Coordinates of C-alpha atoms and ligand atoms in Angstrom, one line a residue:
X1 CA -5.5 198.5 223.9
X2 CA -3.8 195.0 223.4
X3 CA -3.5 192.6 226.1
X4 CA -0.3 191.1 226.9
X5 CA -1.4 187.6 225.3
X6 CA -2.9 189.8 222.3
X7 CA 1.3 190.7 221.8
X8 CA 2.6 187.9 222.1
X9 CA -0.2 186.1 219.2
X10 CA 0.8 189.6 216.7
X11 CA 4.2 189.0 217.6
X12 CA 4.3 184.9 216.6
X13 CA 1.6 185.5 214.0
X14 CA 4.5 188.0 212.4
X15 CA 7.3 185.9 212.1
X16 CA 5.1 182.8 211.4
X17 CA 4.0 184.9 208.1
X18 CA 7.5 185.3 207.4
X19 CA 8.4 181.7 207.4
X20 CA 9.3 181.1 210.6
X21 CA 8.6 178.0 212.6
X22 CA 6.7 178.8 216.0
X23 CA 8.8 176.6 218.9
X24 CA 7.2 176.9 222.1
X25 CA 9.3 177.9 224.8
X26 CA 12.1 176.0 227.0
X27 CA 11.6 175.2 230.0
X28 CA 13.3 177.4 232.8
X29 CA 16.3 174.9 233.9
X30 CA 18.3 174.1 230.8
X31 CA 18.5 170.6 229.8
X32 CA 22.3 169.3 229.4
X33 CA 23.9 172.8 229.9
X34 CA 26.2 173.0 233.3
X35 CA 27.4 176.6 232.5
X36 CA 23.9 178.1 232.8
X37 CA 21.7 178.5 235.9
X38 CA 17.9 178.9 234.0
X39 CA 17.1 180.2 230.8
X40 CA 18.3 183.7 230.6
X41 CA 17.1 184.5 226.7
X42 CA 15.5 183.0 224.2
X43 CA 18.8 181.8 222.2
X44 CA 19.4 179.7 225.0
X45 CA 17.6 176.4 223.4
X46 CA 19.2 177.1 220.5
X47 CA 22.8 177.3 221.9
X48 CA 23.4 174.5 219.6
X49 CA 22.1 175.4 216.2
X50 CA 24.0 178.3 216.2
X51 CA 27.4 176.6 216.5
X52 CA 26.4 173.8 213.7
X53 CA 26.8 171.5 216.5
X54 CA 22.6 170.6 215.7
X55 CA 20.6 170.8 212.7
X56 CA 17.0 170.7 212.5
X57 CA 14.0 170.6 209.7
X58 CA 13.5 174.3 210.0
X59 CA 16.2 177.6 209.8
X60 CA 14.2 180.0 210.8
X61 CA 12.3 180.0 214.3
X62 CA 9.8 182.1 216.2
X63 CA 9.5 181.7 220.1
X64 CA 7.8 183.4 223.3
X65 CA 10.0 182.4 225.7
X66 CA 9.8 181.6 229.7
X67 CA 13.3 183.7 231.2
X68 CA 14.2 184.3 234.7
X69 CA 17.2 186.9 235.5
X70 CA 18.4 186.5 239.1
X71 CA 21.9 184.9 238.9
X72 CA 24.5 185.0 237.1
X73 CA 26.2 187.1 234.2
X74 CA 22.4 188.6 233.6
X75 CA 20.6 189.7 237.6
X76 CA 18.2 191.5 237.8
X77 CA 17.1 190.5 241.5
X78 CA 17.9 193.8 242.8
X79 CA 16.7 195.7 240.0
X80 CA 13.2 194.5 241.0
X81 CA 11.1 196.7 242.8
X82 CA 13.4 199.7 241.8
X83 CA 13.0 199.9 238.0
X84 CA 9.9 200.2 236.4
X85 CA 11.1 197.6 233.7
X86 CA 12.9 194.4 235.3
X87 CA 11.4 191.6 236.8
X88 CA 13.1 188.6 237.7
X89 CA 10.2 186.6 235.5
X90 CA 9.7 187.5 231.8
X91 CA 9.2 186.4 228.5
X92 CA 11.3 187.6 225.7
X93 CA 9.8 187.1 222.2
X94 CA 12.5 186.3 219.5
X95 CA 12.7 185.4 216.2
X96 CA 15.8 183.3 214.6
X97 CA 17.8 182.6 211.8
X98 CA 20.0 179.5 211.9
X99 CA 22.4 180.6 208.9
X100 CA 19.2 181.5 207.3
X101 CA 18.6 185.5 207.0
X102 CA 21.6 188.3 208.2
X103 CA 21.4 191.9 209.1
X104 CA 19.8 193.0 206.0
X105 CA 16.6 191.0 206.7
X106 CA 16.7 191.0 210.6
X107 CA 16.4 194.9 210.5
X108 CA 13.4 195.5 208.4
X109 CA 11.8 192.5 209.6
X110 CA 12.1 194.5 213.6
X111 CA 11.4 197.7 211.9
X112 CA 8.1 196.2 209.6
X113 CA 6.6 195.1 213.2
X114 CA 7.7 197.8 215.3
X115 CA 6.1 200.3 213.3
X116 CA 3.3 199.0 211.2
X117 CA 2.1 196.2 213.3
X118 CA 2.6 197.4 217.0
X119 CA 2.3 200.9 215.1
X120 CA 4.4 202.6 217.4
X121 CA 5.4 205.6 216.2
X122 CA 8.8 206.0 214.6
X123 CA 9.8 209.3 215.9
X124 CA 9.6 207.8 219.6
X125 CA 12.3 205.2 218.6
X126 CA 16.0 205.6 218.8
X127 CA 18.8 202.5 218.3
X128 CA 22.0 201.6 218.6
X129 CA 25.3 199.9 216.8
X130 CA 28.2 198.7 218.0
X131 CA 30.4 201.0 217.6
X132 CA 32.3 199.4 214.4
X133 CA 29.3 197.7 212.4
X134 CA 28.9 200.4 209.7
X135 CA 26.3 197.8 208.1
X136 CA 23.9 198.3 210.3
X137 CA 24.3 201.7 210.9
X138 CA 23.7 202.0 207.1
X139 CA 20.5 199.6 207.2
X140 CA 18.9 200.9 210.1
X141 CA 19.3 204.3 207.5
X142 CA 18.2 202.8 204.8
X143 CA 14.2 201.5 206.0
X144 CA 14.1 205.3 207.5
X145 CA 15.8 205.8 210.6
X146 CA 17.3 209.3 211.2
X147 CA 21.1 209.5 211.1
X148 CA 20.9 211.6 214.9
X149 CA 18.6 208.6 216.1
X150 CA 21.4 205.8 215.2
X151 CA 23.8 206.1 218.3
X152 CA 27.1 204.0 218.2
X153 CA 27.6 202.0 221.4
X154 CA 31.4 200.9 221.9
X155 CA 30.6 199.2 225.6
X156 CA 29.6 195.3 226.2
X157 CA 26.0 196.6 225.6
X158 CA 26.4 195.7 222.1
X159 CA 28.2 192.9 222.2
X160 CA 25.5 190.5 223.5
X161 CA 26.8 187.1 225.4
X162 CA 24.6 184.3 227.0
X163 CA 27.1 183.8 229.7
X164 CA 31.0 183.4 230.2
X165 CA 31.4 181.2 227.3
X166 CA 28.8 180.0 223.8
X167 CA 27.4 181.8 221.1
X168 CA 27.8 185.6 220.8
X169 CA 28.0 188.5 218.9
X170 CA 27.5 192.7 218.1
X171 CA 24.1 193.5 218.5
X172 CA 21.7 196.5 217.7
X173 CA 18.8 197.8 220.3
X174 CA 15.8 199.5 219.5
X175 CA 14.6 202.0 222.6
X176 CA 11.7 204.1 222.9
X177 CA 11.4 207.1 224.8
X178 CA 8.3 207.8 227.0
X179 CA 9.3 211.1 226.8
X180 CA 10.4 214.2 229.3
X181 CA 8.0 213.8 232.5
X182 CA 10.5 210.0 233.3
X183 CA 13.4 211.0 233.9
X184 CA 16.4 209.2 231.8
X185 CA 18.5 209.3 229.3
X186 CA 19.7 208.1 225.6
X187 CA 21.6 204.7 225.4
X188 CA 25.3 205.4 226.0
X189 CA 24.6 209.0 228.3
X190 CA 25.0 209.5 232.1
X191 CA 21.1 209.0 232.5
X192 CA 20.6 205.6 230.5
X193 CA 19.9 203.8 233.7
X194 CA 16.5 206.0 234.0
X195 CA 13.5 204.8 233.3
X196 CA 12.6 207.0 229.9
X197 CA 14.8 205.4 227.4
X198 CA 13.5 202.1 227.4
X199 CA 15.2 199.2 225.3
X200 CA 12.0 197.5 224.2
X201 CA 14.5 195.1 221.7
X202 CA 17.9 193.6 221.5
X203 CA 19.0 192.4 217.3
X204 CA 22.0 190.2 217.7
X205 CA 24.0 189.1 214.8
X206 CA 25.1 186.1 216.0
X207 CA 28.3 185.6 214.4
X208 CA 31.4 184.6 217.4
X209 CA 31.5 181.6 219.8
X210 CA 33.8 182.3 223.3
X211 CA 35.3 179.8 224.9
X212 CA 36.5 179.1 228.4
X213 CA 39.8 180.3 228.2
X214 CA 39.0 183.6 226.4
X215 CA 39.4 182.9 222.7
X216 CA 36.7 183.7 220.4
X217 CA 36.3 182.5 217.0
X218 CA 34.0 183.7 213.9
X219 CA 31.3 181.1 213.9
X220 CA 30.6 179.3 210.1
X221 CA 27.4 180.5 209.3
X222 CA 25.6 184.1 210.3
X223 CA 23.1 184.3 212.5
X224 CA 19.9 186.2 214.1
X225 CA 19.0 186.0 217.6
X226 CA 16.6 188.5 219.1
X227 CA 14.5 189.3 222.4
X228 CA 11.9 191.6 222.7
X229 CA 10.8 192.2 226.5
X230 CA 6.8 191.3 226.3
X231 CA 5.8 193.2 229.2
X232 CA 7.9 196.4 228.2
X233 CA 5.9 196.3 224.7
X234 CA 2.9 195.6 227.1
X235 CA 3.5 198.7 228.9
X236 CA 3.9 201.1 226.0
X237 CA 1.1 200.0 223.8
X238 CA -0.9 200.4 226.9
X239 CA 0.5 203.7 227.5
X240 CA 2.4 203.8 230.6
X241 CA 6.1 203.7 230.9
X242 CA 5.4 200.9 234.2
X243 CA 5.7 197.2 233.4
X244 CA 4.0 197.0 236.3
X245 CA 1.4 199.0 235.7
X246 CA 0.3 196.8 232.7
X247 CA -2.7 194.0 232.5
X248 CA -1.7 190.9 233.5
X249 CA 1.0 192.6 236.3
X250 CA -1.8 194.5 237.5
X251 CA -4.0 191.9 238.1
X252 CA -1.4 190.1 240.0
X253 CA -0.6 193.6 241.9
X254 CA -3.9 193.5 243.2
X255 CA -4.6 190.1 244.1
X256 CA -1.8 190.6 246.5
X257 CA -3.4 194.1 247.8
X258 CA -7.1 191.8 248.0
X259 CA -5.1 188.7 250.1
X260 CA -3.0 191.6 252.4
X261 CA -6.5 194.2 252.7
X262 CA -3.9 196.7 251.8
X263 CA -4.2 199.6 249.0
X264 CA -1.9 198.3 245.5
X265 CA -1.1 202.1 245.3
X266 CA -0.5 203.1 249.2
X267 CA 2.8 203.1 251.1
X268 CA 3.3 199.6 250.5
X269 CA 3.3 199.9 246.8
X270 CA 7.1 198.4 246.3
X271 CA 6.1 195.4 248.4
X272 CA 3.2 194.2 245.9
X273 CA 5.4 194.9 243.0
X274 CA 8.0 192.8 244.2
X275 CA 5.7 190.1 245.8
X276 CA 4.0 190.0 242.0
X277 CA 7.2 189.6 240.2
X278 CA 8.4 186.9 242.7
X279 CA 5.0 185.2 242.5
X280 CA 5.8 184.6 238.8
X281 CA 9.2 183.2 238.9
X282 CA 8.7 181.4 241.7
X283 CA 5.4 179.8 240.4
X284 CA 7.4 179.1 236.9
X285 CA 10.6 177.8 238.5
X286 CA 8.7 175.2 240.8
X287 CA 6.5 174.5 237.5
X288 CA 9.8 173.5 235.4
X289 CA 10.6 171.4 238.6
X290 CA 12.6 173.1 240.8
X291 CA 12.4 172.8 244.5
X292 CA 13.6 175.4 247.1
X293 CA 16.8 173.8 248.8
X294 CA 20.4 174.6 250.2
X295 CA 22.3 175.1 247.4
X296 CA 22.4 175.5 243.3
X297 CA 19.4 176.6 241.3
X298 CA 17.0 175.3 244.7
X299 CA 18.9 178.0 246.8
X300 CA 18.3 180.4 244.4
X301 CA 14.4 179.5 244.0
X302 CA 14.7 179.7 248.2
X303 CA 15.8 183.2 248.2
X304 CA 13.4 184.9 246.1
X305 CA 10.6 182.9 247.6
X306 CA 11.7 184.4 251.6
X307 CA 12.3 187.5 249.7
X308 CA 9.0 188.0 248.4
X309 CA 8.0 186.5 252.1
X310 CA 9.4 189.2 253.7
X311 CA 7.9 191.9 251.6
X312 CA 4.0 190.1 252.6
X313 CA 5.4 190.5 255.7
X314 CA 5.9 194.1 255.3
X315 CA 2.4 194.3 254.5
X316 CA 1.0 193.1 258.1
X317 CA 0.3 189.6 256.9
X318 CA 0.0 187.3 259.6
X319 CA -0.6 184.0 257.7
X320 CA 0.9 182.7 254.4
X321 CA 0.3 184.8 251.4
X322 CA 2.2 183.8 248.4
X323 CA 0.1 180.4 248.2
X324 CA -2.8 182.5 247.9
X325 CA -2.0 184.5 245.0
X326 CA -1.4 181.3 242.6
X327 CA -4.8 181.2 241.1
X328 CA -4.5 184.8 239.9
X329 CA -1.7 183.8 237.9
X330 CA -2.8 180.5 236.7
X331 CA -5.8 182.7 235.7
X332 CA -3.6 185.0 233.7
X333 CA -1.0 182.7 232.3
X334 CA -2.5 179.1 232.6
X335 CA -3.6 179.1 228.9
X336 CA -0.3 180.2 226.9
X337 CA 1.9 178.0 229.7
X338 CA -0.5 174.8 230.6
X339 CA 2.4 173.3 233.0
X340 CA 0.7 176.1 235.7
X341 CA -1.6 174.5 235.7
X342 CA -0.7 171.0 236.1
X343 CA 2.0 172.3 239.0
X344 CA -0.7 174.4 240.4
X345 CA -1.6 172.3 243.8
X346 CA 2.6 171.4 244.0
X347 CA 3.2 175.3 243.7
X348 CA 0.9 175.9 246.3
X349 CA 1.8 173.6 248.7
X350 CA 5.5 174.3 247.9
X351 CA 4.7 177.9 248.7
X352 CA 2.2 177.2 252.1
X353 CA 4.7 174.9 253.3
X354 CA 7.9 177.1 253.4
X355 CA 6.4 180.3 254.0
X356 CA 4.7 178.5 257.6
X357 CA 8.4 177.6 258.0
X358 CA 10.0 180.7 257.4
X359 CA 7.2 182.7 259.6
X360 CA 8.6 181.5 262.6
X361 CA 11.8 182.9 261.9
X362 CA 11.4 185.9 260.0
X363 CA 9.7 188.0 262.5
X364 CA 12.4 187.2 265.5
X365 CA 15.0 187.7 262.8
X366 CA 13.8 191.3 261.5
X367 CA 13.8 191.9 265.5
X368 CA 17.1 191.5 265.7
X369 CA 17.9 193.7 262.7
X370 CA 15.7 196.9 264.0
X371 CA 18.2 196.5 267.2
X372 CA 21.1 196.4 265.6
X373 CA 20.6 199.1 263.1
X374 CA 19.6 201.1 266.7
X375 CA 22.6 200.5 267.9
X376 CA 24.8 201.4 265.1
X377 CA 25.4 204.5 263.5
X378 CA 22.9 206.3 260.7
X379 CA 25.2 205.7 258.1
X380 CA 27.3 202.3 259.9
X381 CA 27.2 199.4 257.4
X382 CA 25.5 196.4 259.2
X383 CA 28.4 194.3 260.5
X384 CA 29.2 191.1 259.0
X385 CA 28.7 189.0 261.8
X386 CA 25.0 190.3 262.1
X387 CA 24.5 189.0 258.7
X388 CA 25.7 185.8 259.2
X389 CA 23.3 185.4 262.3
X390 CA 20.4 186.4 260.6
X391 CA 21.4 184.0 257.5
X392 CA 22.6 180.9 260.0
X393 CA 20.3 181.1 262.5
X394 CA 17.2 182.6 261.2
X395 CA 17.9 181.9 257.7
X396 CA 17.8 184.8 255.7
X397 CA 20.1 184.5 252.7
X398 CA 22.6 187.8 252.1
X399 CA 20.7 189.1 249.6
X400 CA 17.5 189.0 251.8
X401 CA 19.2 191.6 254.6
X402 CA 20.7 193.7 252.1
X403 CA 16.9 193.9 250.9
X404 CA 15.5 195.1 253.9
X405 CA 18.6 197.7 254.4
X406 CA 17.6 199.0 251.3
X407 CA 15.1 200.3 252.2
X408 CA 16.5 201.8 255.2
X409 CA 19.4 203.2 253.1
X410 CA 22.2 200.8 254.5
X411 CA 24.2 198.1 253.6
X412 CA 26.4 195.1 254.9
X413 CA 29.5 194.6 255.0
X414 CA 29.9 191.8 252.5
X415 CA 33.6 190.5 253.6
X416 CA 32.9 190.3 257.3
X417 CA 29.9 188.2 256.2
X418 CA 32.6 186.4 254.4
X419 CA 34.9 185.8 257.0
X420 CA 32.0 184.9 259.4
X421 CA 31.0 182.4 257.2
X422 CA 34.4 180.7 256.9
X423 CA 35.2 180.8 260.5
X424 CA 32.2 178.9 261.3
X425 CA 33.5 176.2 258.7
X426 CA 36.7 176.0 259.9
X427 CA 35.2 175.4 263.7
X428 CA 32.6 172.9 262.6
X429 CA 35.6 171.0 260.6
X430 CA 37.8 171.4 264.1
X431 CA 35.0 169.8 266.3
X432 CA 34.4 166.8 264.0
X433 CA 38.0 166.0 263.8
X434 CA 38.7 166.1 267.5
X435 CA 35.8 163.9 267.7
X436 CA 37.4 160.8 267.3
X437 CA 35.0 159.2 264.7
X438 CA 36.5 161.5 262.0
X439 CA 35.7 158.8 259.0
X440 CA 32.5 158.4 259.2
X441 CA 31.5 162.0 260.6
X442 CA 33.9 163.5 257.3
X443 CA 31.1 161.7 255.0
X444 CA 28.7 163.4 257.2
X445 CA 30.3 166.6 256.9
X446 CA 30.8 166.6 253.3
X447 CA 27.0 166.4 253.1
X448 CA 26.4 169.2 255.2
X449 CA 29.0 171.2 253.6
X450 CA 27.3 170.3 250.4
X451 CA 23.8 171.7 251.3
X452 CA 25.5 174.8 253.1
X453 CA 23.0 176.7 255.7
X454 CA 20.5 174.5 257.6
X455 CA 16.9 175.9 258.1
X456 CA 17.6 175.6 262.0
X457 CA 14.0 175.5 262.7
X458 CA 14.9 172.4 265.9
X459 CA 17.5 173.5 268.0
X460 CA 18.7 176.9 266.7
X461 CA 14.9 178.2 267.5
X462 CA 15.4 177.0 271.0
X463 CA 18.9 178.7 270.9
X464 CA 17.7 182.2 269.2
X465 CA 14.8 182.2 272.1
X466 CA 17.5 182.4 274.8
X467 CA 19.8 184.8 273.2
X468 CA 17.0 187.4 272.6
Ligands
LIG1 P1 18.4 196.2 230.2 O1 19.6 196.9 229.6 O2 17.2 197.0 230.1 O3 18.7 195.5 231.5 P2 19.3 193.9 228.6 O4 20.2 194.6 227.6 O5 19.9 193.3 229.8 O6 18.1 194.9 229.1 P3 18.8 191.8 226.7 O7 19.8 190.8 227.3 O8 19.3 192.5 225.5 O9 18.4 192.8 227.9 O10 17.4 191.1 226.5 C1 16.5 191.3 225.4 C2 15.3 192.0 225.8 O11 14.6 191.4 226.9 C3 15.5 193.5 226.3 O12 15.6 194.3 225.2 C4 14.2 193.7 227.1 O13 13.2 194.1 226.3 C5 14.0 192.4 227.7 N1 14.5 192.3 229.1 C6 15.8 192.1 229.5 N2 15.9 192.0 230.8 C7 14.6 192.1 231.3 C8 14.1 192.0 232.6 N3 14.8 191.8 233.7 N4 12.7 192.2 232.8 C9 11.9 192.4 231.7 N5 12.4 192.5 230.4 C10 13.7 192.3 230.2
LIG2 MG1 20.0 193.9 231.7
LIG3 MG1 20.6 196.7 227.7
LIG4 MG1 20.0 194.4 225.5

C-alpha cells in the first residue's frame, strides 16, 4: 500500500519523465497578490505565466503544492469534520503547461497515471466536461473511456476560477466511486455532495482571464493547470473512502487520542479529525509566517486555531493540547516541507501561548452558551446578541459558535450578530467624540477599529466574572 509521500514521489517522478520541471511548492501566503488570502491551488504561483505577463526557462511544470481552503471564493472550514474528503490543509499535485501541451496531451497524460501507474481501475472512474467542450468529450473517448461514464457538467463546476478575477477556464474532473455501501451520487445528480463519488482530479484548460469588472477575454496562448487532492489518492490506493482514515492523517488522529487519553474511534471521533486537520494548517500557516492576530489572514489563522481549541476542549483536556501534537507532524511531514521544521519551536510556542490565553475564556464562554440554548427553544436560532458576547467578550469568532451549534443542531442568527456588532461601533465612536480629546483619541480609534475584536483577557474577564 503506498504511503502518502510514496504518491506524491510517483506522482513528480511522472511528469518529471514527461519533461516537466519539478518546482517545489509556494509558500501558503501569496507573495505580491492582494486579491488572494493563501494559496488555494497549485496555479496560484503561476498566476503569471499563464497571462504572458512572466516567462521562465521551462513550459512545462510539475509541483506538490502547500493549499489551505478556509476563506474566500474556495472554504472548506465547515466542510471539515463533516466530509470524509476536505480539510482545510492539503496538497494538490499538478502538472502545467505554460502554452506548451493542450487538451490532447493533458488527458492521456491524467489517464496514463491514473490507470497504469496508481493502477486504479478504469471501471471505477467516471468524468466530466463542460457542458459545450465536445473536444474533450471526444478525447476522454478516444484513450478508452465509456461514452455513459463522460457526463457533461453545465454549472461553475467546470468552469474553474482562482478567485473573483485571473486566469480561468472549462475544466474536466476525474471521480471515482467507492461504490454502493457510501452513500452519494454521480457529478451533476441530487446526491453529488455524498461521500461515494469522489473527485480525485480537476484538468483545467486554461484558456480565459476575468477581470474586476466582469469581462473575460481568451488568453494568447493555451494552457494546463491541474490538481490532484494527495490525500484523496492516499485514501483510495489505501482502500478506504476516509481521507482521514489514511497514513499520515492517522498518525496525527492518534497522537491527539495519546495527548487527550481518549479513544481516536469513540464518541469524540469528529473532535480528533478536526483537531488533526487544524493541526496541519495551523502548523503550515505559522511556518509560512503568519501570526494569529485581529484581522486579515492573522484572524483567520486565529479562528481555526480556537476552533481546533475548542474541539481539545471537547475532549476533557485540561491543559494545552495543540502544542503537543507538533512533533507528530514534523515527524510526518518535516522531510518533504523542511520549513516545519525550522518553525517547529515558533509553532509551538505560538500554539502554547494562545491556547493558555484562550483557556481562560473558553470554558466561562461555552457556559454561557449551554444557558442560553436552555433557555431558548429546541429549534430557536441563538440570538445575535449572544453571539456577539461570546465573540466580544470571550472571544470566540462567529464561525467558532456556529461550530459548537452544529453540533447541537442550531444556528445563529447571522444579522442580529451584525447589527450587534455595529451598534457597539457606533457607541464606542459616540463616547470618544463626546470626549473632548476627539484628535488624538480618532488616531487611537482608527487603530482599534483596524484590529477589530480585542482578546479582553484584562478588564472584560473581571467584567464577565460579575455578570455570570
Ligand atoms: P470538491 O468539489 O470536492 O470540493 P473542488 O472542485 O473544490 O473539490 P478543485 O478546486 O477542483 O476542488 O481542486 C483540485 C483538487 O484538489 C480536487 O479534485 C481535489 O482532489 C482536491 N481538493 C479540493 N479541495 C480539497 C479539500 N478541501 N481537501 C482536500 N482535497 C481537496
Ligand atoms: Mg470544493
Ligand atoms: Mg468539485
Ligand atoms: Mg474541482
Amino acid at each position: 500500500m503506498p504511503s502518502l509521500n510514496d504518491i506524491r514521489s510517483t506522482f513528480l517522478g511522472y511528469f518529471e519523465k514527461q519533461g516537466h520541471q519539478i518546482v517545489p511548492s509556494s509558500p501558503l501566503v501569496p507573495r505580491n497578490d492582494p486579491t488572494l488570502m493563501f494559496a488555494n491551488s497549485g496555479m496560484v504561483q503561476f498566476k503569471n505565466l499563464f497571462t504572458g505577463v512572466e516567462t521562465r526557462d521551462y513550459t512545462r511544470a510539475t509541483t506538490a503544492q502547500k493549499c489551505v481552503r478556509a476563506g474566500g471564493k474556495h472554504n472548506d472550514l465547515d466542510n471539515v469534520g463533516y466530509t470524509a474528503r476536505h480539510h482545510t490543509f492539503f496538497e494538490m499535485m499538478g502538472n502545467f503547461s505554460f502554452g506548451d501541451y493542450f487538451k490532447r496531451e493533458a488527458i492521456p497524460f491524467a489517464w496514463q497515471l491514473v490507470t497504469k501507474e496508481f493502477g486504479i481501475p478504469a471501471e471505477r472512474l467516471l468524468v466530466t466536461v463542460y457542458h459545450t467542450d465536445d473536444e474533450a468529450a471526444e478525447i476522454w473517448k478516444s484513450v478508452g473511456v465509456p461514452e455513459d461514464r463522460i457526463i457533461r457538467i453545465a454549472t461553475s463546476d467546470n468552469f474553474w476560477m482562482m478567485g473573483p478575477t485571473g486566469p480561468c477556464g472549462p475544466c474536466s474532473e476525474i471521480f471515482y466511486d467507492h461504490g454502493e455501501k457510501y452513500w452519494g451520487g454521480p457529478p451533476g445528480s441530487p446526491e453529488e455532495d455524498g461521500d461515494r463519488f469522489v473527485e480525485i482530479w480537476n484538468i483545467v484548460f486554461m484558456q480565459n482571464e476575468q477581470f474586476e469588472d466582469g469581462s473575460m477575454r481568451e488568453l494568447d496562448m493555451q494552457s494546463i493547470d491541474t490538481g490532484m487532492g494527495i490525500e484523496r489518492v492516499a485514501a483510495l490506493l489505501q482502500g478506504t473512502n476516509d481521507n482521514y482514515a489514511t497514513d499520515l492523517i492517522r498518525a496525527l488522529i492518534e497522537a491527539s487520542a495519546d495527548a487527550t487519553s481518549t479513544d481516536p474511534d469513540g464518541p469524540g471521533k469528529t473532535h480528533h479529525r478536526v483537531i488533526a486537520d487544524h493541526l496541519r494548517s495551523t502548523s503550515f500557516l505559522i511556518a509560512d509566517g503568519v501570526m494569529p492576530s485581529n484581522d486579515g489572514r492573522g484572524y483567520v489563522l486565529r479562528r481555526i486555531m480556537r476552533r481546533a481549541m475548542r474541539h481539545a476542549h471537547m475532549l476533557g483536556s485540561k491543559d494545552p493540547v495543540m502544542h503537543r501534537l507538533v512533533p507528530a507532524l514534523v515527524r510526518q511531514m518535516g522531510a518533504a516541507y523542511p520549513e516545519l521544521h525550522r518553525a517547529q519551536p515558533l509553532i509551538e510556542e505560538t500554539l502554547k501561548l494562545e491556547e493558555t490565553r484562550f483557556k481562560q475564556t473558553l470554558d466561562r464562554g461555552l457556559k454561557l452558551l449551554d444557558e442560553e440554548l436552555a433557555h431558548l427553544p429546541d429549534s430557536a436560532a441563538l440570538p445575535g446578541e449572544t453571539a456577539f458576547k461570546l465573540y466580544d467578550t470571550y472571544g470566540f469568532p462567529l464561525d467558532l459558535t456556529q461550530d459548537a451549534l452544529r453540533e447541537r443542531q442550531r444556528t445563529v442568527d447571522t444579522s442580529g450578530f451584525d447589527s450587534a456588532m455595529a451598534e457597539q461601533k457606533a457607541k464606542a465612536r459616540a463616547a470618544w467624540s463626546g470626549s473632548g480629546e476627539a484628535a488624538d483619541l480618532a488616531i487611537w480609534f482608527d487603530i482599534a477599529e483596524a484590529q477589530g475584536a480585542t482578546d479582553f483577557l484584562g478588564y472584560d474577564t473581571e467584567t464577565a466574572e460579575g455578570q455570570m
